[in-house]
Short mmCIF file of C-alpha atoms in Angstrom, two decimals:
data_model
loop_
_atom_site.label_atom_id
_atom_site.label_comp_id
_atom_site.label_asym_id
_atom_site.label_seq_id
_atom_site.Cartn_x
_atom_site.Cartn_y
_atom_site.Cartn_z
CA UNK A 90 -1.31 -18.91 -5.57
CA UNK A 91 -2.83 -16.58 -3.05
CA UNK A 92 -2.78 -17.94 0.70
CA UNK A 93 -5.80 -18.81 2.46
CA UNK A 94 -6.72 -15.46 4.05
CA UNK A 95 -6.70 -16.98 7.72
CA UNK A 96 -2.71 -17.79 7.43
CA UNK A 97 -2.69 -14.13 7.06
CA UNK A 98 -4.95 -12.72 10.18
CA UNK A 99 -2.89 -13.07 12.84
CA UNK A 100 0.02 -10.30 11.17
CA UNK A 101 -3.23 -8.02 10.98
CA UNK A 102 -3.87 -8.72 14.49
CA UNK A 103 -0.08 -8.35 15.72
CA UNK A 104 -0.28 -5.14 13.64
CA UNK A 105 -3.18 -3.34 15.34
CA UNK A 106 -2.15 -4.66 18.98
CA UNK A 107 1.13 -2.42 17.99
CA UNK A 108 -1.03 0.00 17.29
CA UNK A 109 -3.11 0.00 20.15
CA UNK A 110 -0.01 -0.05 22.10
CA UNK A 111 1.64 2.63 20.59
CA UNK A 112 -2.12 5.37 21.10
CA UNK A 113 -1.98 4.58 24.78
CA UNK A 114 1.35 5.28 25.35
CA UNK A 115 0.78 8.29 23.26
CA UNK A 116 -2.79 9.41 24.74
CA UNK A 117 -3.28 7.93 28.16
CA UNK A 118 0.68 8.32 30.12
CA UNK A 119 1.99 11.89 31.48
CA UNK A 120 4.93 12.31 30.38
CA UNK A 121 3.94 10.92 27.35
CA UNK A 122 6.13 8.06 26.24
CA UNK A 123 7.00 9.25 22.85
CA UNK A 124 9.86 7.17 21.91
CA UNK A 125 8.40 4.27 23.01
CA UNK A 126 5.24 4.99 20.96
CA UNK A 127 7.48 5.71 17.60
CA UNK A 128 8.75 2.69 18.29
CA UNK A 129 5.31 0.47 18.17
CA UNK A 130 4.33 2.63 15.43
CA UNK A 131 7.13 1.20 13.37
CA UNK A 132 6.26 -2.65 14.29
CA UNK A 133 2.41 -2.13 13.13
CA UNK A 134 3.44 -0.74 10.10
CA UNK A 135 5.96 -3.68 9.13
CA UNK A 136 3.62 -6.35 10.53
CA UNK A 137 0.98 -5.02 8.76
CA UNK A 138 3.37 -4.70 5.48
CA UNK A 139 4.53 -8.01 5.59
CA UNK A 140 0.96 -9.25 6.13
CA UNK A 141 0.04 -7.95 3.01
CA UNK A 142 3.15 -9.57 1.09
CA UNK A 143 2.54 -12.73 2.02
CA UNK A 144 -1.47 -12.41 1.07
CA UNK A 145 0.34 -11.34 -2.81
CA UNK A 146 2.15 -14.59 -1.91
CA UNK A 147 5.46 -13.33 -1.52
CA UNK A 148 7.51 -14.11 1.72
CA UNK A 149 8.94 -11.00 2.98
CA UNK A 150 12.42 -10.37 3.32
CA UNK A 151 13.55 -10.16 7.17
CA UNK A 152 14.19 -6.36 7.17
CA UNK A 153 13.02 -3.65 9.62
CA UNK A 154 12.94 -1.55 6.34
CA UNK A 155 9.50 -0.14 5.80
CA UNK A 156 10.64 1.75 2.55
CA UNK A 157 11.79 -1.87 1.37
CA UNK A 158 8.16 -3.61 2.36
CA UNK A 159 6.55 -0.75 0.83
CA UNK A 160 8.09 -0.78 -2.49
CA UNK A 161 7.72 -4.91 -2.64
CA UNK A 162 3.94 -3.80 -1.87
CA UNK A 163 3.92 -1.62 -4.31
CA UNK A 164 5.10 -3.77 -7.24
CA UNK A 165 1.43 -5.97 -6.11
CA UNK A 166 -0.83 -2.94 -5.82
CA UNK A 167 0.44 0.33 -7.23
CA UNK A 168 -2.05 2.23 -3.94
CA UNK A 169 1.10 1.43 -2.09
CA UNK A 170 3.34 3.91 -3.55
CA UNK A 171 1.30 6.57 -1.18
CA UNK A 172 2.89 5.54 1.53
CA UNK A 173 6.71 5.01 0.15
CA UNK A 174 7.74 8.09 2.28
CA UNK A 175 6.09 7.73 5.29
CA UNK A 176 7.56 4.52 5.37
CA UNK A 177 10.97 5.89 5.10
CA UNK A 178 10.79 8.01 8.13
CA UNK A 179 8.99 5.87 10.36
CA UNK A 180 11.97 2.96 9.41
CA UNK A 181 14.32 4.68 11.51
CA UNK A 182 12.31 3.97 14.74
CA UNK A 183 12.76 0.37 14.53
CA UNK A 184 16.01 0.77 16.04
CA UNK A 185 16.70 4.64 17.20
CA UNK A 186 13.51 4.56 19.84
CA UNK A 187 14.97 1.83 21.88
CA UNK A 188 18.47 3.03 23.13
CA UNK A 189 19.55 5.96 24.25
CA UNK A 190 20.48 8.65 21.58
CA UNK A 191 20.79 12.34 21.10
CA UNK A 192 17.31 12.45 19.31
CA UNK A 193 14.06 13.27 21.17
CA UNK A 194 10.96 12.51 19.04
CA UNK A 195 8.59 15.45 19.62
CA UNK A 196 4.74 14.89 19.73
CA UNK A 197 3.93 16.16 16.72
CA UNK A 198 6.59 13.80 15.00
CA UNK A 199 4.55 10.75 17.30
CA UNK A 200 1.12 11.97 16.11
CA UNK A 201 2.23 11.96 12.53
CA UNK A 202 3.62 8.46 13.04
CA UNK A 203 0.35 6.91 15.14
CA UNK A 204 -1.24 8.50 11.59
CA UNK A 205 0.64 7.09 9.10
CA UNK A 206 0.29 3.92 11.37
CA UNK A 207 -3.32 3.57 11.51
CA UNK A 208 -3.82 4.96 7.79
CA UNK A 209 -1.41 1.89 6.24
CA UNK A 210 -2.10 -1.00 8.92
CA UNK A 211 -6.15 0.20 7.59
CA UNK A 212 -5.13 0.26 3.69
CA UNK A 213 -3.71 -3.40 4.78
CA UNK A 214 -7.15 -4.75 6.07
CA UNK A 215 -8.93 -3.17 3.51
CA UNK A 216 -6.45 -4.92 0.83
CA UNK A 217 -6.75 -8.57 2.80
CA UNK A 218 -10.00 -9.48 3.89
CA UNK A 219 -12.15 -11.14 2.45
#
């Protein structure tokens, strides 16, 4: 049984707030806050994953792994599989963008990210509403 599309809104709307977080940090601060921006990249991407999961009526497992979401996705709606790598190299910033490390993200590894962000947290709202 599919749940009622509304129950499912407010993951889409948690998902795009990420996103909207994660272009101004990108476009509108100088320095530009990179990490940080990876970082809410990640969280639109899995909000927006696990949105979709529980529209196929499957509760999603409590992971930060995007490849993980993606592949559950995927075994709904084969369109998923697109976006099985991206996933896997945006699921590192869930956790390496918030403490100190020896990485630095660069900007064009951000702009990819705010991409692949907006292109699946899109394919999301175009596979859940109405």
């Amino acid at each position: 049984m599919m749940p009622n599309v509304e129950f499912v809104l407010p993951w889409l709307a948690k998902a795009n707030g990420d996103l909207l977080a994660a272009q101004r940090l990108f476009e509108d601060y100088h320095p530009k806050q990179l990490d940080i921006s990876c970082y809410h990249c990640q969280q639109a991407i899995e909000k927006a994953l696990k949105g979709y999961l529980l529209f196929a009526g499957c509760e999603p497992p409590h992971t930060h792994n995007l490849g993980l979401l993606c592949q559950l996705c995927s075994d709904y709606d084969q369109e998923f599989e697109q976006f099985y790598q991206k996933c896997n190299n945006i699921s590192p910033y869930a956790t390496q963008t918030r403490y100190p490390n020896n990485h630095e993200h660069t900007e064009e590894e951000t702009h990819a990210a705010l991409q692949a962000a907006q292109c699946i947290v899109d394919h999301c709202t175009k596979k859940i509403s109405p």
